[in-house]
Amino acid sequence: MTGKKMSKAVFLDRDGVINPPVYNPVTAEYESPHYTEDYSIYPMVLKALRMLMDDNYRLFIVSNQPSYAKGKVPLENIKAIENILSEYLHENGIIIDKYYYCYHHPDGIVAEYSGHCKCRKPGTLFLEDAIDRFDLDAKECWFAGDRDTDVKCGKAMGMRTIQIKNKHVGDKAGKETPDGFATNIFEAAKKITGRE
Ligand SMILES: [Mg+2]
Ligand SMILES: [Zn+2]
């Protein structure tokens, strides 16, 4: 009991929240972007993240990126896209305390990244790491994502959750009950900061 104030944070899913998912003609599904040319960032991301920073929320990105494990794309492509995002946010004064990416997949074909892991959402390994490393109060934290696995992940750590509606999410949403819904990341930021 030091009386030291713990930090609060918002954990953000990436695909469908920060950037649009991209249509993959091979699988006929909207997926994480595989090529830098396909990567775009929603225009309201900066003002949303600034609003959260203004209210003293630490920011984390937690994303499952199994496409390399599944043999769909080289790992370098995935990392190049990550770099576009981190440079863009950095150049615009947004501080992401840590980017957490899981490259595993239970049914992967690349041995190194295949099988069960504890970091793939709804696994909570990354959240546990952030809570420990940054002395976060989970009850003051939020998880915002478009899939049920995001809601599940946040809830498992006792965080509040916002599900961001994404018309391409299909059956990956609809079975969990988040604390709130939002149409995009800006609306989510307004809910979290009580500005709506
Ligand atoms: Mg997503
Ligand atoms: Zn993992």
XYZ file of N, CA, C and O and ligand atoms in Angstrom:
786
model
N 0.840 -1.212 0.000
C 0.000 0.000 0.000
C 0.869 1.253 0.000
O 1.117 1.869 1.013
N 1.335 1.601 -1.130
C 2.169 2.800 -1.234
C 1.321 4.037 -1.490
O 1.787 5.155 -1.348
N 0.067 3.819 -1.897
C -0.778 4.950 -2.241
C -0.463 5.500 -3.615
O -1.068 6.462 -4.064
N 0.467 4.865 -4.295
C 0.836 5.311 -5.641
C -0.327 5.040 -6.587
O -0.916 3.975 -6.585
N -0.632 6.032 -7.381
C -1.776 5.892 -8.287
C -1.413 4.992 -9.462
O -0.388 5.160 -10.094
N -2.278 4.021 -9.700
C -2.051 3.142 -10.836
C -2.543 3.834 -12.104
O -3.357 4.736 -12.049
N -2.044 3.359 -13.230
C -2.422 3.969 -14.504
C -3.653 3.301 -15.092
O -3.984 2.170 -14.766
N -4.287 4.033 -15.976
C -5.401 3.465 -16.738
C -4.989 3.415 -18.203
O -4.091 4.143 -18.633
N -5.652 2.545 -18.944
C -5.231 2.349 -20.331
C -6.397 1.928 -21.203
O -7.402 1.408 -20.713
N -6.224 2.158 -22.496
C -7.145 1.610 -23.491
C -6.351 0.668 -24.376
O -5.309 1.035 -24.928
N -6.840 -0.548 -24.469
C -6.254 -1.571 -25.338
C -7.055 -1.584 -26.623
O -8.291 -1.690 -26.590
N -6.362 -1.468 -27.731
C -7.027 -1.374 -29.032
C -6.654 -2.541 -29.921
O -5.469 -2.841 -30.115
N -7.676 -3.141 -30.456
C -7.487 -4.083 -31.548
C -7.022 -3.244 -32.754
O -7.232 -2.036 -32.780
N -6.409 -3.850 -33.742
C -5.947 -3.060 -34.884
C -6.864 -3.180 -36.109
O -7.492 -2.193 -36.502
N -6.952 -4.365 -36.692
C -7.711 -4.507 -37.941
C -9.212 -4.328 -37.711
O -9.802 -4.981 -36.850
N -9.807 -3.420 -38.468
C -11.226 -3.130 -38.285
C -11.480 -2.028 -37.274
O -12.614 -1.606 -37.081
N -10.403 -1.560 -36.637
C -10.513 -0.518 -35.619
C -9.655 0.684 -36.020
O -10.113 1.823 -36.067
N -8.396 0.419 -36.312
C -7.439 1.456 -36.713
C -7.363 1.524 -38.235
O -7.140 2.580 -38.813
N -7.461 0.369 -38.864
C -7.409 0.286 -40.332
C -8.493 -0.663 -40.824
O -8.879 -1.581 -40.109
N -8.956 -0.420 -42.046
C -9.960 -1.328 -42.591
C -9.369 -2.696 -42.893
O -8.197 -2.783 -43.276
N -10.165 -3.743 -42.743
C -9.730 -5.045 -43.229
C -9.749 -5.014 -44.759
O -10.398 -4.167 -45.352
N -9.030 -5.918 -45.371
C -8.884 -5.906 -46.831
C -9.453 -7.200 -47.409
O -9.215 -8.285 -46.871
N -10.173 -7.050 -48.503
C -10.783 -8.218 -49.146
C -9.705 -9.104 -49.766
O -8.849 -8.635 -50.518
N -9.756 -10.364 -49.427
C -8.819 -11.336 -49.996
C -9.601 -12.237 -50.963
O -10.426 -13.039 -50.524
N -9.350 -12.109 -52.272
C -10.116 -12.904 -53.238
C -9.879 -14.405 -53.101
O -10.744 -15.208 -53.478
N -8.747 -14.794 -52.526
C -8.451 -16.226 -52.377
C -9.397 -16.878 -51.366
O -9.923 -17.965 -51.588
N -9.626 -16.183 -50.258
C -10.502 -16.756 -49.226
C -11.915 -16.179 -49.301
O -12.807 -16.642 -48.598
N -12.093 -15.134 -50.155
C -13.378 -14.420 -50.251
C -13.804 -13.852 -48.895
O -14.986 -13.789 -48.576
N -12.811 -13.423 -48.116
C -13.108 -12.825 -46.816
C -12.311 -11.546 -46.629
O -11.279 -11.361 -47.271
N -12.815 -10.701 -45.743
C -12.056 -9.501 -45.363
C -11.085 -9.895 -44.262
O -11.486 -10.451 -43.238
N -9.821 -9.613 -44.476
C -8.776 -10.072 -43.562
C -7.826 -8.929 -43.219
O -7.964 -7.827 -43.727
N -6.827 -9.251 -42.427
C -5.783 -8.271 -42.154
C -5.052 -7.970 -43.463
O -4.911 -8.842 -44.313
N -4.606 -6.717 -43.640
C -3.876 -6.378 -44.862
C -2.572 -7.179 -44.971
O -1.898 -7.404 -43.970
N -2.246 -7.599 -46.189
C -1.034 -8.393 -46.421
C 0.049 -7.644 -47.173
O 1.183 -8.108 -47.257
N -0.310 -6.511 -47.760
C 0.642 -5.739 -48.579
C 0.585 -4.279 -48.163
O -0.497 -3.760 -47.885
N 1.724 -3.632 -48.148
C 1.748 -2.235 -47.711
C 0.838 -1.364 -48.590
O 0.233 -0.418 -48.092
N 0.718 -1.707 -49.874
C -0.152 -0.918 -50.767
C -1.604 -0.980 -50.321
O -2.395 -0.096 -50.649
N -1.969 -2.035 -49.637
C -3.362 -2.208 -49.212
C -3.638 -1.596 -47.849
O -4.746 -1.676 -47.347
N -2.600 -1.046 -47.241
C -2.774 -0.592 -45.864
C -3.197 0.865 -45.805
O -2.518 1.742 -46.320
N -4.325 1.129 -45.182
C -4.754 2.512 -44.970
C -5.272 2.640 -43.544
O -5.715 1.655 -42.941
N -5.181 3.843 -43.022
C -5.557 4.090 -41.631
C -6.799 4.972 -41.617
O -6.865 5.952 -42.365
N -7.778 4.614 -40.819
C -8.998 5.421 -40.746
C -8.651 6.857 -40.356
O -7.846 7.090 -39.441
N -9.257 7.827 -41.019
C -8.898 9.234 -40.766
C -9.177 9.706 -39.338
O -8.524 10.643 -38.868
N -10.122 9.101 -38.648
C -10.454 9.604 -37.309
C -9.573 9.023 -36.199
O -9.758 9.342 -35.036
N -8.601 8.217 -36.578
C -7.761 7.559 -35.568
C -6.983 8.577 -34.728
O -6.943 8.472 -33.493
N -6.390 9.568 -35.373
C -5.561 10.521 -34.626
C -6.371 11.284 -33.592
O -5.968 11.406 -32.438
N -7.517 11.815 -33.999
C -8.284 12.598 -33.011
C -8.833 11.703 -31.900
O -8.947 12.139 -30.756
N -9.136 10.472 -32.231
C -9.610 9.543 -31.192
C -8.504 9.269 -30.174
O -8.723 9.329 -28.962
N -7.310 8.979 -30.676
C -6.215 8.633 -29.766
C -5.744 9.845 -28.968
O -5.370 9.723 -27.802
N -5.803 11.035 -29.606
C -5.452 12.259 -28.859
C -6.423 12.487 -27.710
O -6.024 12.902 -26.622
N -7.688 12.231 -27.961
C -8.701 12.403 -26.917
C -8.401 11.488 -25.730
O -8.472 11.901 -24.572
N -8.029 10.256 -26.028
C -7.722 9.307 -24.951
C -6.455 9.722 -24.203
O -6.395 9.657 -22.966
N -5.455 10.181 -24.957
C -4.209 10.644 -24.313
C -4.481 11.867 -23.427
O -3.923 11.989 -22.344
N -5.341 12.756 -23.903
C -5.680 13.956 -23.122
C -6.303 13.584 -21.785
O -6.192 14.324 -20.812
N -6.974 12.446 -21.754
C -7.571 11.994 -20.502
C -6.670 11.008 -19.758
O -7.128 10.247 -18.906
N -5.404 11.038 -20.094
C -4.377 10.265 -19.379
C -4.518 8.748 -19.490
O -4.128 8.020 -18.572
N -5.066 8.301 -20.587
C -5.063 6.860 -20.839
C -3.764 6.486 -21.543
O -3.382 7.108 -22.527
N -3.124 5.459 -21.035
C -2.045 4.840 -21.798
C -2.687 4.069 -22.937
O -3.833 3.639 -22.826
N -1.946 3.880 -24.011
C -2.506 3.208 -25.185
C -1.681 1.984 -25.563
O -0.444 2.036 -25.575
N -2.402 0.919 -25.868
C -1.750 -0.318 -26.317
C -2.511 -0.864 -27.518
O -3.735 -0.722 -27.589
N -1.786 -1.458 -28.432
C -2.424 -2.138 -29.553
C -2.173 -3.635 -29.382
O -1.035 -4.052 -29.121
N -3.244 -4.402 -29.479
C -3.154 -5.857 -29.292
C -3.802 -6.515 -30.504
O -5.008 -6.384 -30.722
N -2.994 -7.203 -31.296
C -3.489 -7.678 -32.587
C -3.029 -9.107 -32.871
O -1.867 -9.443 -32.670
N -3.951 -9.909 -33.351
C -3.590 -11.241 -33.839
C -3.203 -11.115 -35.304
O -3.982 -10.585 -36.098
N -2.043 -11.605 -35.689
C -1.600 -11.563 -37.084
C -1.105 -12.952 -37.505
O 0.096 -13.209 -37.600
N -2.035 -13.859 -37.759
C -1.647 -15.247 -38.031
C -1.339 -15.563 -39.497
O -1.094 -16.734 -39.831
N -1.343 -14.555 -40.374
C -1.246 -14.867 -41.814
C 0.075 -15.513 -42.216
O 0.121 -16.317 -43.142
N 1.140 -15.155 -41.516
C 2.414 -15.819 -41.821
C 2.367 -17.273 -41.359
O 2.751 -18.183 -42.108
N 1.862 -17.495 -40.169
C 1.750 -18.870 -39.653
C 0.912 -19.737 -40.589
O 1.161 -20.931 -40.738
N -0.066 -19.111 -41.235
C -0.948 -19.851 -42.141
C -0.360 -19.990 -43.543
O -1.010 -20.558 -44.431
N 0.817 -19.403 -43.751
C 1.469 -19.519 -45.051
C 0.917 -18.587 -46.111
O 1.133 -18.776 -47.306
N 0.202 -17.547 -45.683
C -0.431 -16.642 -46.650
C 0.487 -15.534 -47.134
O 0.259 -14.964 -48.199
N 1.475 -15.175 -46.331
C 2.242 -13.964 -46.620
C 3.573 -14.018 -45.864
O 3.641 -14.619 -44.787
N 4.631 -13.426 -46.427
C 5.896 -13.405 -45.673
C 5.792 -12.552 -44.405
O 5.054 -11.565 -44.394
N 6.538 -12.932 -43.393
C 6.528 -12.172 -42.141
C 6.990 -10.733 -42.367
O 6.521 -9.815 -41.699
N 7.866 -10.534 -43.340
C 8.364 -9.176 -43.631
C 7.222 -8.247 -44.036
O 7.248 -7.055 -43.716
N 6.245 -8.781 -44.766
C 5.101 -7.950 -45.153
C 4.332 -7.483 -43.922
O 3.929 -6.324 -43.817
N 4.134 -8.401 -43.014
C 3.382 -8.080 -41.802
C 4.127 -7.012 -41.001
O 3.542 -6.052 -40.514
N 5.434 -7.178 -40.913
C 6.245 -6.213 -40.145
C 6.293 -4.848 -40.842
O 6.335 -3.812 -40.183
N 6.307 -4.858 -42.179
C 6.340 -3.587 -42.914
C 5.062 -2.794 -42.657
O 5.094 -1.564 -42.509
N 3.956 -3.482 -42.569
C 2.681 -2.820 -42.274
C 2.689 -2.287 -40.840
O 2.252 -1.169 -40.575
N 3.222 -3.061 -39.930
C 3.333 -2.594 -38.540
C 4.153 -1.307 -38.474
O 3.830 -0.391 -37.717
N 5.210 -1.270 -39.280
C 6.061 -0.081 -39.276
C 5.352 1.149 -39.820
O 5.569 2.256 -39.333
N 4.525 0.961 -40.836
C 3.766 2.101 -41.370
C 2.921 2.707 -40.257
O 2.902 3.922 -40.048
N 2.248 1.850 -39.517
C 1.376 2.344 -38.449
C 2.173 3.019 -37.341
O 1.847 4.133 -36.919
N 3.235 2.368 -36.884
C 3.965 2.946 -35.748
C 4.629 4.268 -36.133
O 4.648 5.211 -35.352
N 5.121 4.359 -37.368
C 5.725 5.634 -37.803
C 4.677 6.728 -37.933
O 4.900 7.864 -37.528
N 3.551 6.378 -38.486
C 2.471 7.355 -38.649
C 2.026 7.917 -37.292
O 1.903 9.130 -37.117
N 1.829 7.037 -36.341
C 1.369 7.501 -35.032
C 2.455 8.305 -34.329
O 2.196 9.356 -33.742
N 3.680 7.827 -34.428
C 4.799 8.537 -33.808
C 4.953 9.949 -34.388
O 5.080 10.926 -33.657
N 4.895 10.031 -35.723
C 5.041 11.340 -36.386
C 3.932 12.297 -35.995
O 4.095 13.513 -36.070
N 2.816 11.764 -35.612
C 1.674 12.599 -35.249
C 1.509 12.754 -33.733
O 0.465 13.185 -33.261
N 2.543 12.399 -33.010
C 2.556 12.664 -31.573
C 1.734 11.713 -30.718
O 1.445 12.006 -29.556
N 1.352 10.589 -31.285
C 0.590 9.600 -30.505
C 1.576 8.622 -29.869
O 2.421 8.047 -30.555
N 1.443 8.449 -28.582
C 2.331 7.518 -27.886
C 1.589 6.203 -27.624
O 0.623 6.165 -26.861
N 2.056 5.164 -28.286
C 1.562 3.814 -27.997
C 2.604 3.203 -27.066
O 3.776 3.075 -27.430
N 2.196 2.865 -25.861
C 3.181 2.375 -24.895
C 3.785 1.048 -25.323
O 4.957 0.796 -25.077
N 2.989 0.215 -25.980
C 3.542 -1.032 -26.501
C 2.593 -1.618 -27.550
O 1.382 -1.555 -27.398
N 3.208 -2.126 -28.589
C 2.451 -2.851 -29.609
C 2.618 -4.333 -29.317
O 3.753 -4.815 -29.214
N 1.512 -5.005 -29.183
C 1.559 -6.442 -28.923
C 0.979 -7.181 -30.130
O -0.220 -7.067 -30.415
N 1.812 -7.937 -30.815
C 1.345 -8.717 -31.962
C 1.569 -10.198 -31.697
O 2.677 -10.610 -31.337
N 0.512 -10.976 -31.915
C 0.640 -12.441 -31.850
C 0.705 -12.958 -33.281
O -0.189 -12.679 -34.085
N 1.743 -13.721 -33.598
C 1.923 -14.267 -34.954
C 1.537 -15.745 -35.025
O 1.728 -16.375 -36.057
N 1.037 -16.264 -33.926
C 0.748 -17.699 -33.886
C -0.616 -18.029 -34.478
O -1.494 -17.183 -34.561
N -0.769 -19.295 -34.819
C -2.103 -19.809 -35.135
C -2.143 -21.297 -34.787
O -1.204 -22.027 -35.099
N -3.254 -21.725 -34.148
C -3.300 -23.135 -33.728
C -3.172 -24.110 -34.899
O -2.622 -25.195 -34.727
N -3.684 -23.709 -36.074
C -3.622 -24.613 -37.241
C -2.634 -24.116 -38.290
O -2.847 -24.326 -39.488
N -1.600 -23.445 -37.852
C -0.634 -22.907 -38.801
C 0.159 -23.998 -39.507
O 0.119 -25.168 -39.114
N 0.869 -23.574 -40.555
C 1.706 -24.538 -41.282
C 3.198 -24.204 -41.135
O 4.048 -24.948 -41.598
N 3.491 -23.051 -40.534
C 4.882 -22.684 -40.271
C 5.176 -23.094 -38.829
O 4.615 -22.531 -37.884
N 6.031 -24.091 -38.688
C 6.207 -24.749 -37.384
C 6.452 -23.777 -36.238
O 5.845 -23.878 -35.171
N 7.313 -22.802 -36.475
C 7.729 -21.892 -35.415
C 6.550 -21.119 -34.810
O 6.576 -20.728 -33.648
N 5.532 -20.877 -35.607
C 4.411 -20.053 -35.147
C 3.098 -20.828 -35.074
O 2.036 -20.235 -35.039
N 3.193 -22.143 -35.076
C 1.968 -22.929 -35.068
C 1.753 -23.605 -33.719
O 2.698 -23.895 -33.002
N 0.491 -23.837 -33.416
C 0.137 -24.436 -32.143
C -0.490 -23.404 -31.221
O -0.598 -22.230 -31.573
N -0.884 -23.874 -30.053
C -1.576 -22.981 -29.117
C -0.584 -22.083 -28.406
O 0.517 -22.483 -28.072
N -1.010 -20.852 -28.198
C -0.182 -19.899 -27.456
C -1.099 -19.171 -26.493
O -2.321 -19.270 -26.593
N -0.507 -18.418 -25.598
C -1.332 -17.685 -24.627
C -1.516 -16.228 -25.028
O -2.223 -15.471 -24.367
N -0.876 -15.834 -26.134
C -0.998 -14.424 -26.532
C -2.079 -14.189 -27.566
O -2.528 -13.062 -27.742
N -2.509 -15.227 -28.267
C -3.550 -15.022 -29.271
C -4.876 -14.707 -28.580
O -5.352 -15.493 -27.757
N -5.482 -13.557 -28.928
C -6.768 -13.206 -28.326
C -7.801 -14.292 -28.637
O -7.821 -14.775 -29.761
N -8.634 -14.709 -27.729
C -8.887 -14.065 -26.429
C -7.889 -14.397 -25.325
O -8.151 -14.064 -24.173
N -6.781 -14.996 -25.632
C -5.739 -15.216 -24.622
C -5.286 -13.875 -24.049
O -5.240 -12.874 -24.753
N -4.928 -13.874 -22.772
C -4.701 -12.604 -22.082
C -3.239 -12.325 -21.743
O -2.951 -11.401 -20.989
N -2.325 -13.104 -22.315
C -0.916 -12.937 -21.932
C -0.415 -11.493 -22.120
O 0.273 -10.949 -21.262
N -0.771 -10.865 -23.237
C -0.304 -9.500 -23.505
C -0.899 -8.491 -22.511
O -0.223 -7.558 -22.081
N -2.153 -8.691 -22.170
C -2.786 -7.783 -21.205
C -2.130 -7.930 -19.834
O -1.881 -6.942 -19.143
N -1.861 -9.165 -19.475
C -1.205 -9.413 -18.187
C 0.170 -8.748 -18.161
O 0.570 -8.142 -17.169
N 0.870 -8.844 -19.272
C 2.197 -8.235 -19.368
C 2.103 -6.715 -19.198
O 2.880 -6.110 -18.463
N 1.139 -6.102 -19.883
C 0.999 -4.641 -19.816
C 0.603 -4.192 -18.411
O 1.131 -3.196 -17.893
N -0.315 -4.914 -17.794
C -0.776 -4.561 -16.442
C 0.399 -4.590 -15.476
O 0.586 -3.686 -14.665
N 1.214 -5.602 -15.624
C 2.362 -5.772 -14.746
C 3.437 -4.719 -15.017
O 3.929 -4.042 -14.121
N 3.781 -4.551 -16.270
C 4.855 -3.657 -16.684
C 4.554 -2.179 -16.440
O 5.442 -1.398 -16.105
N 3.272 -1.820 -16.645
C 2.902 -0.404 -16.560
C 2.042 -0.078 -15.341
O 1.498 1.015 -15.243
N 1.938 -1.039 -14.426
C 1.189 -0.819 -13.189
C -0.221 -0.281 -13.466
O -0.613 0.789 -12.989
N -0.949 -1.047 -14.260
C -2.289 -0.623 -14.654
C -3.342 -1.159 -13.685
O -3.201 -2.254 -13.147
N -4.379 -0.379 -13.513
C -5.550 -0.816 -12.766
C -6.555 -1.342 -13.794
O -7.190 -0.559 -14.503
N -6.690 -2.663 -13.873
C -7.529 -3.268 -14.925
C -8.959 -2.738 -14.894
O -9.591 -2.592 -15.938
N -9.457 -2.422 -13.723
C -10.837 -1.936 -13.624
C -11.003 -0.561 -14.270
O -12.107 -0.148 -14.600
N -9.893 0.153 -14.426
C -9.934 1.468 -15.073
C -9.534 1.381 -16.545
O -9.335 2.404 -17.206
N -9.363 0.172 -17.033
C -8.947 -0.025 -18.423
C -10.120 -0.445 -19.300
O -11.122 -0.976 -18.818
N -9.932 -0.212 -20.583
C -10.932 -0.582 -21.586
C -10.259 -1.402 -22.679
O -9.074 -1.202 -22.976
N -11.063 -2.259 -23.302
C -10.627 -2.945 -24.510
C -11.614 -2.603 -25.613
O -12.821 -2.765 -25.439
N -11.120 -2.112 -26.742
C -11.987 -1.774 -27.872
C -11.579 -2.591 -29.087
O -10.427 -2.541 -29.532
N -12.515 -3.360 -29.604
C -12.226 -4.183 -30.775
C -13.496 -4.549 -31.508
O -14.595 -4.282 -31.009
N -13.349 -5.139 -32.681
C -14.544 -5.436 -33.480
C -15.030 -6.875 -33.362
O -16.142 -7.183 -33.785
N -14.235 -7.753 -32.807
C -14.637 -9.161 -32.725
C -14.985 -9.569 -31.297
O -14.524 -8.962 -30.338
N -15.727 -10.663 -31.211
C -16.060 -11.200 -29.892
C -14.815 -11.590 -29.110
O -14.797 -11.504 -27.881
N -13.778 -12.006 -29.813
C -12.555 -12.393 -29.110
C -11.927 -11.186 -28.391
O -11.282 -11.353 -27.356
N -12.133 -9.989 -28.942
C -11.630 -8.778 -28.278
C -12.401 -8.530 -26.983
O -11.820 -8.211 -25.943
N -13.722 -8.656 -27.083
C -14.577 -8.446 -25.908
C -14.233 -9.474 -24.825
O -14.045 -9.132 -23.653
N -14.090 -10.707 -25.254
C -13.759 -11.797 -24.328
C -12.428 -11.558 -23.618
O -12.278 -11.800 -22.421
N -11.475 -11.107 -24.396
C -10.124 -10.860 -23.886
C -10.154 -9.783 -22.801
O -9.626 -9.974 -21.712
N -10.792 -8.658 -23.098
C -10.888 -7.571 -22.118
C -11.638 -8.002 -20.872
O -11.209 -7.743 -19.739
N -12.752 -8.661 -21.088
C -13.581 -9.105 -19.950
C -12.829 -10.053 -19.031
O -12.985 -10.007 -17.816
N -12.051 -10.924 -19.624
C -11.311 -11.909 -18.830
C -10.364 -11.236 -17.843
O -10.016 -11.817 -16.810
N -9.941 -9.999 -18.153
C -9.050 -9.266 -17.249
C -9.805 -8.263 -16.384
O -9.192 -7.428 -15.710
N -11.150 -8.282 -16.464
C -11.949 -7.361 -15.648
C -11.992 -5.951 -16.210
O -12.283 -4.994 -15.487
N -11.690 -5.818 -17.493
C -11.756 -4.494 -18.127
C -13.142 -4.254 -18.696
O -13.890 -5.192 -18.950
N -13.468 -2.993 -18.940
C -14.688 -2.676 -19.668
C -14.399 -2.814 -21.165
O -13.250 -2.673 -21.601
N -15.451 -3.094 -21.909
C -15.244 -3.393 -23.326
C -16.201 -2.598 -24.209
O -17.348 -2.359 -23.839
N -15.683 -2.217 -25.373
C -16.510 -1.575 -26.399
C -16.308 -2.356 -27.683
O -15.162 -2.608 -28.092
N -17.417 -2.744 -28.286
C -17.319 -3.428 -29.574
C -17.592 -2.421 -30.682
O -18.621 -1.754 -30.687
N -16.627 -2.326 -31.587
C -16.739 -1.410 -32.714
C -17.335 -2.173 -33.881
O -16.840 -3.245 -34.252
N -18.417 -1.637 -34.398
C -19.128 -2.346 -35.467
C -18.355 -2.226 -36.770
O -17.890 -1.161 -37.133
N -18.237 -3.343 -37.435
C -17.508 -3.409 -38.688
C -18.338 -4.328 -39.585
O -18.589 -5.474 -39.235
N -18.771 -3.790 -40.706
C -19.735 -4.546 -41.524
C -19.138 -5.822 -42.105
O -19.861 -6.672 -42.600
N -17.834 -5.962 -42.062
C -17.207 -7.162 -42.618
C -16.880 -8.220 -41.562
O -16.223 -9.202 -41.855
N -17.312 -7.982 -40.335
C -16.885 -8.869 -39.247
C -17.607 -10.230 -39.274
O -17.111 -11.218 -38.731
N -18.776 -10.265 -39.925
C -19.491 -11.540 -40.092
C -19.846 -12.202 -38.773
O -20.272 -11.534 -37.835
N -19.614 -13.503 -38.701
C -20.002 -14.232 -37.490
C -18.951 -14.152 -36.386
O -19.020 -14.851 -35.392
N -17.953 -13.267 -36.585
C -16.923 -13.099 -35.549
C -17.398 -12.139 -34.455
O -16.667 -11.841 -33.524
N -18.618 -11.612 -34.588
C -19.200 -10.739 -33.572
C -20.651 -11.146 -33.353
O -21.256 -11.791 -34.206
N -21.170 -10.765 -32.181
C -22.595 -10.987 -31.941
C -22.917 -11.951 -30.817
O -24.066 -12.046 -30.387
N -21.905 -12.655 -30.323
C -22.185 -13.624 -29.261
C -21.763 -13.135 -27.871
O -22.175 -13.689 -26.862
N -20.952 -12.114 -27.841
C -20.503 -11.577 -26.548
C -21.298 -10.305 -26.225
O -21.851 -9.667 -27.129
N -21.340 -9.946 -24.959
C -22.038 -8.730 -24.555
C -21.033 -7.712 -24.027
O -20.598 -7.792 -22.881
N -20.657 -6.753 -24.862
C -19.713 -5.725 -24.399
C -20.435 -4.693 -23.530
O -21.668 -4.679 -23.480
N -19.675 -3.819 -22.904
C -20.292 -2.750 -22.104
C -20.898 -1.676 -22.993
O -21.745 -0.915 -22.550
N -20.433 -1.600 -24.226
C -21.000 -0.615 -25.139
C -20.620 -0.936 -26.566
O -19.749 -1.768 -26.828
N -21.315 -0.282 -27.488
C -21.016 -0.418 -28.918
C -20.636 0.944 -29.478
O -21.057 1.974 -28.969
N -19.853 0.944 -30.547
C -19.512 2.189 -31.221
C -19.414 1.909 -32.712
O -19.145 0.774 -33.121
N -19.643 2.947 -33.509
C -19.578 2.762 -34.963
C -18.141 2.875 -35.468
O -17.828 2.389 -36.545
N -17.282 3.529 -34.702
C -15.875 3.652 -35.104
C -15.041 4.035 -33.889
O -15.569 4.229 -32.791
N -13.745 4.159 -34.094
C -12.830 4.385 -32.963
C -13.061 5.754 -32.299
O -12.877 5.903 -31.090
N -13.484 6.722 -33.088
C -13.745 8.045 -32.501
C -14.955 7.989 -31.569
O -14.927 8.556 -30.470
N -16.008 7.301 -32.013
C -17.190 7.151 -31.157
C -16.823 6.359 -29.897
O -17.326 6.644 -28.810
N -15.951 5.395 -30.048
C -15.506 4.613 -28.886
C -14.743 5.502 -27.905
O -14.960 5.443 -26.691
N -13.870 6.353 -28.424
C -13.092 7.248 -27.562
C -14.015 8.209 -26.809
O -13.797 8.513 -25.632
N -15.064 8.676 -27.484
C -16.011 9.569 -26.830
C -16.734 8.839 -25.695
O -16.939 9.405 -24.619
N -17.100 7.599 -25.907
C -17.764 6.822 -24.850
C -16.829 6.618 -23.665
O -17.207 6.778 -22.516
N -15.601 6.253 -23.961
C -14.640 5.961 -22.897
C -14.370 7.200 -22.048
O -14.280 7.131 -20.831
N -14.279 8.355 -22.704
C -13.959 9.587 -21.972
C -15.209 10.331 -21.502
O -15.099 11.444 -20.979
N -16.375 9.745 -21.737
C -17.610 10.369 -21.268
C -17.956 11.648 -21.995
O -18.624 12.533 -21.447
N -17.518 11.777 -23.255
C -17.782 13.018 -23.998
C -19.040 12.948 -24.860
O -19.359 13.889 -25.541
N -19.704 11.828 -24.877
C -20.859 11.752 -25.795
C -22.098 12.342 -25.146
O -22.204 12.450 -23.961
Mg -10.250 -6.634 -35.502
Zn 0.487 -15.968 -29.820
